[in-house]
Amino acid sequence: QVQLVESGGGLVHSGGSLRLSCVASGGIFRVENMGWYRQIPGKQRELVALITSSGDTVYEDSVKGRFAISRDNAKNMMYLQMNSLKPEDTAVYYCKAELVWGGSLHDYWGQGTQVAVSS
């Protein structure tokens, strides 16, 4: 079964940094667009950062200049470097990837990793 697994979440003080990782495994596939989303309690899940197969990126306005999304296609991995973290960044962060297999594109979500930023 193809799956995405996130890691790297944790508790950090305001101003600190964390690096999230996501790996796709379990089959023969090609990874297209990938992205990080987050869900704050009581709020809609929102896009944090998106990276295309060619490396183009899109960021949610509040994280611009603080977060950086990247990917390693050879390893089927994606990263989110989070710097200057703020309490409002506290959320469950999810990895999403578009995987091509069996001649079509399929969306996959990771199980989520908790990020908590204390003031």
mmCIF file of C-alpha atoms in Angstrom:
data_model
loop_
_atom_site.group_PDB
_atom_site.id
_atom_site.type_symbol
_atom_site.label_atom_id
_atom_site.label_comp_id
_atom_site.label_asym_id
_atom_site.label_seq_id
_atom_site.Cartn_x
_atom_site.Cartn_y
_atom_site.Cartn_z
ATOM 1 C CA GLN A 1 0.000 0.000 0.000
ATOM 2 C CA VAL A 2 1.347 3.385 -0.992
ATOM 3 C CA GLN A 3 1.606 5.724 1.951
ATOM 4 C CA LEU A 4 2.994 9.050 3.126
ATOM 5 C CA VAL A 5 4.686 9.366 6.502
ATOM 6 C CA GLU A 6 5.507 12.678 8.190
ATOM 7 C CA SER A 7 8.063 13.258 10.906
ATOM 8 C CA GLY A 8 9.831 16.107 12.653
ATOM 9 C CA GLY A 9 7.040 17.692 14.633
ATOM 10 C CA GLY A 10 7.487 18.669 18.234
ATOM 11 C CA LEU A 11 7.353 21.413 20.815
ATOM 12 C CA VAL A 12 9.468 24.519 20.390
ATOM 13 C CA HIS A 13 9.647 27.992 21.900
ATOM 14 C CA SER A 14 8.627 31.049 19.956
ATOM 15 C CA GLY A 15 11.425 31.989 17.583
ATOM 16 C CA GLY A 16 12.684 28.442 17.285
ATOM 17 C CA SER A 17 12.922 26.147 14.280
ATOM 18 C CA LEU A 18 11.702 22.743 13.167
ATOM 19 C CA ARG A 19 12.207 20.710 10.022
ATOM 20 C CA LEU A 20 9.374 18.466 8.870
ATOM 21 C CA SER A 21 9.934 15.525 6.549
ATOM 22 C CA CYS A 22 7.566 13.471 4.415
ATOM 23 C CA VAL A 23 8.387 10.303 2.526
ATOM 24 C CA ALA A 24 6.269 8.442 -0.030
ATOM 25 C CA SER A 25 6.758 4.682 -0.169
ATOM 26 C CA GLY A 26 5.091 1.358 -0.869
ATOM 27 C CA GLY A 27 5.015 1.115 -4.623
ATOM 28 C CA ILE A 28 6.269 2.146 -8.014
ATOM 29 C CA PHE A 29 5.055 5.647 -8.755
ATOM 30 C CA ARG A 30 5.981 9.124 -9.859
ATOM 31 C CA VAL A 31 5.444 12.067 -7.527
ATOM 32 C CA GLU A 32 3.891 15.174 -9.023
ATOM 33 C CA ASN A 33 2.849 18.134 -6.865
ATOM 34 C CA MET A 34 3.438 17.948 -3.120
ATOM 35 C CA GLY A 35 2.409 20.235 -0.315
ATOM 36 C CA TRP A 36 2.199 20.903 3.385
ATOM 37 C CA TYR A 37 -1.125 21.731 4.988
ATOM 38 C CA ARG A 38 -2.009 22.516 8.570
ATOM 39 C CA GLN A 39 -5.113 22.417 10.676
ATOM 40 C CA ILE A 40 -5.583 24.628 13.706
ATOM 41 C CA PRO A 41 -8.334 23.556 16.125
ATOM 42 C CA GLY A 42 -11.621 25.108 15.074
ATOM 43 C CA LYS A 43 -10.262 26.221 11.713
ATOM 44 C CA GLN A 44 -10.307 24.911 8.158
ATOM 45 C CA ARG A 45 -7.315 22.963 6.963
ATOM 46 C CA GLU A 46 -5.156 25.368 4.994
ATOM 47 C CA LEU A 47 -2.340 25.176 2.510
ATOM 48 C CA VAL A 48 0.988 26.160 4.036
ATOM 49 C CA ALA A 49 3.287 25.556 1.091
ATOM 50 C CA LEU A 50 3.154 23.823 -2.268
ATOM 51 C CA ILE A 51 5.958 22.587 -4.486
ATOM 52 C CA THR A 52 5.486 21.297 -8.006
ATOM 53 C CA SER A 53 7.434 18.541 -9.713
ATOM 54 C CA SER A 54 9.542 21.223 -11.391
ATOM 55 C CA GLY A 55 10.310 23.033 -8.144
ATOM 56 C CA ASP A 56 7.924 25.988 -8.311
ATOM 57 C CA THR A 57 6.645 27.012 -4.884
ATOM 58 C CA VAL A 58 3.647 28.752 -3.350
ATOM 59 C CA TYR A 59 3.383 29.894 0.284
ATOM 60 C CA GLU A 60 0.581 30.975 2.545
ATOM 61 C CA ASP A 61 1.092 34.654 3.247
ATOM 62 C CA SER A 62 1.727 34.332 6.981
ATOM 63 C CA VAL A 63 4.679 31.954 6.498
ATOM 64 C CA LYS A 64 6.448 33.763 3.674
ATOM 65 C CA GLY A 65 10.032 34.498 4.582
ATOM 66 C CA ARG A 66 9.948 32.071 7.504
ATOM 67 C CA PHE A 67 9.199 28.671 5.969
ATOM 68 C CA ALA A 68 10.875 26.941 3.041
ATOM 69 C CA ILE A 69 9.534 23.916 1.199
ATOM 70 C CA SER A 70 11.841 21.610 -0.731
ATOM 71 C CA ARG A 71 11.904 18.117 -2.199
ATOM 72 C CA ASP A 72 14.312 15.331 -3.063
ATOM 73 C CA ASN A 73 12.817 13.486 -6.003
ATOM 74 C CA ALA A 74 15.376 10.663 -5.903
ATOM 75 C CA LYS A 75 14.261 9.829 -2.359
ATOM 76 C CA ASN A 76 10.551 10.609 -2.814
ATOM 77 C CA MET A 77 10.871 13.045 0.052
ATOM 78 C CA MET A 78 9.647 16.521 0.862
ATOM 79 C CA TYR A 79 10.686 18.908 3.611
ATOM 80 C CA LEU A 80 9.403 21.986 5.342
ATOM 81 C CA GLN A 81 12.001 24.091 7.114
ATOM 82 C CA MET A 82 10.206 26.273 9.637
ATOM 83 C CA ASN A 83 12.095 29.181 11.174
ATOM 84 C CA SER A 84 11.047 32.020 13.461
ATOM 85 C CA LEU A 85 8.115 29.974 14.661
ATOM 86 C CA LYS A 86 5.206 31.752 16.286
ATOM 87 C CA PRO A 87 2.486 30.457 18.620
ATOM 88 C CA GLU A 88 -0.029 30.882 15.801
ATOM 89 C CA ASP A 89 1.904 28.256 13.823
ATOM 90 C CA THR A 90 0.727 25.638 16.316
ATOM 91 C CA ALA A 91 -1.242 23.022 14.381
ATOM 92 C CA VAL A 92 -1.241 19.509 13.032
ATOM 93 C CA TYR A 93 0.774 19.554 9.829
ATOM 94 C CA TYR A 94 -0.118 17.196 6.994
ATOM 95 C CA CYS A 95 1.827 16.068 3.972
ATOM 96 C CA LYS A 96 -0.058 15.725 0.695
ATOM 97 C CA ALA A 97 1.254 14.275 -2.535
ATOM 98 C CA GLU A 98 -0.052 13.557 -6.004
ATOM 99 C CA LEU A 99 1.268 10.147 -7.015
ATOM 100 C CA VAL A 100 1.059 8.736 -10.516
ATOM 101 C CA TRP A 101 0.690 4.973 -10.792
ATOM 102 C CA GLY A 102 -1.412 2.588 -12.820
ATOM 103 C CA GLY A 103 -1.636 5.241 -15.516
ATOM 104 C CA SER A 104 -3.437 7.829 -13.405
ATOM 105 C CA LEU A 105 -2.923 10.387 -10.653
ATOM 106 C CA HIS A 106 -3.905 9.666 -7.051
ATOM 107 C CA ASP A 107 -3.929 11.986 -4.034
ATOM 108 C CA TYR A 108 -2.433 10.790 -0.753
ATOM 109 C CA TRP A 109 -2.359 12.315 2.713
ATOM 110 C CA GLY A 110 -0.071 11.586 5.619
ATOM 111 C CA GLN A 111 -1.381 11.020 9.135
ATOM 112 C CA GLY A 112 -0.159 14.363 10.415
ATOM 113 C CA THR A 113 2.504 15.548 12.811
ATOM 114 C CA GLN A 114 1.910 17.936 15.696
ATOM 115 C CA VAL A 115 3.774 21.228 15.898
ATOM 116 C CA ALA A 116 3.403 23.228 19.093
ATOM 117 C CA VAL A 117 4.980 26.638 19.599
ATOM 118 C CA SER A 118 4.966 28.078 23.086
ATOM 119 C CA SER A 119 5.093 31.756 23.944
#
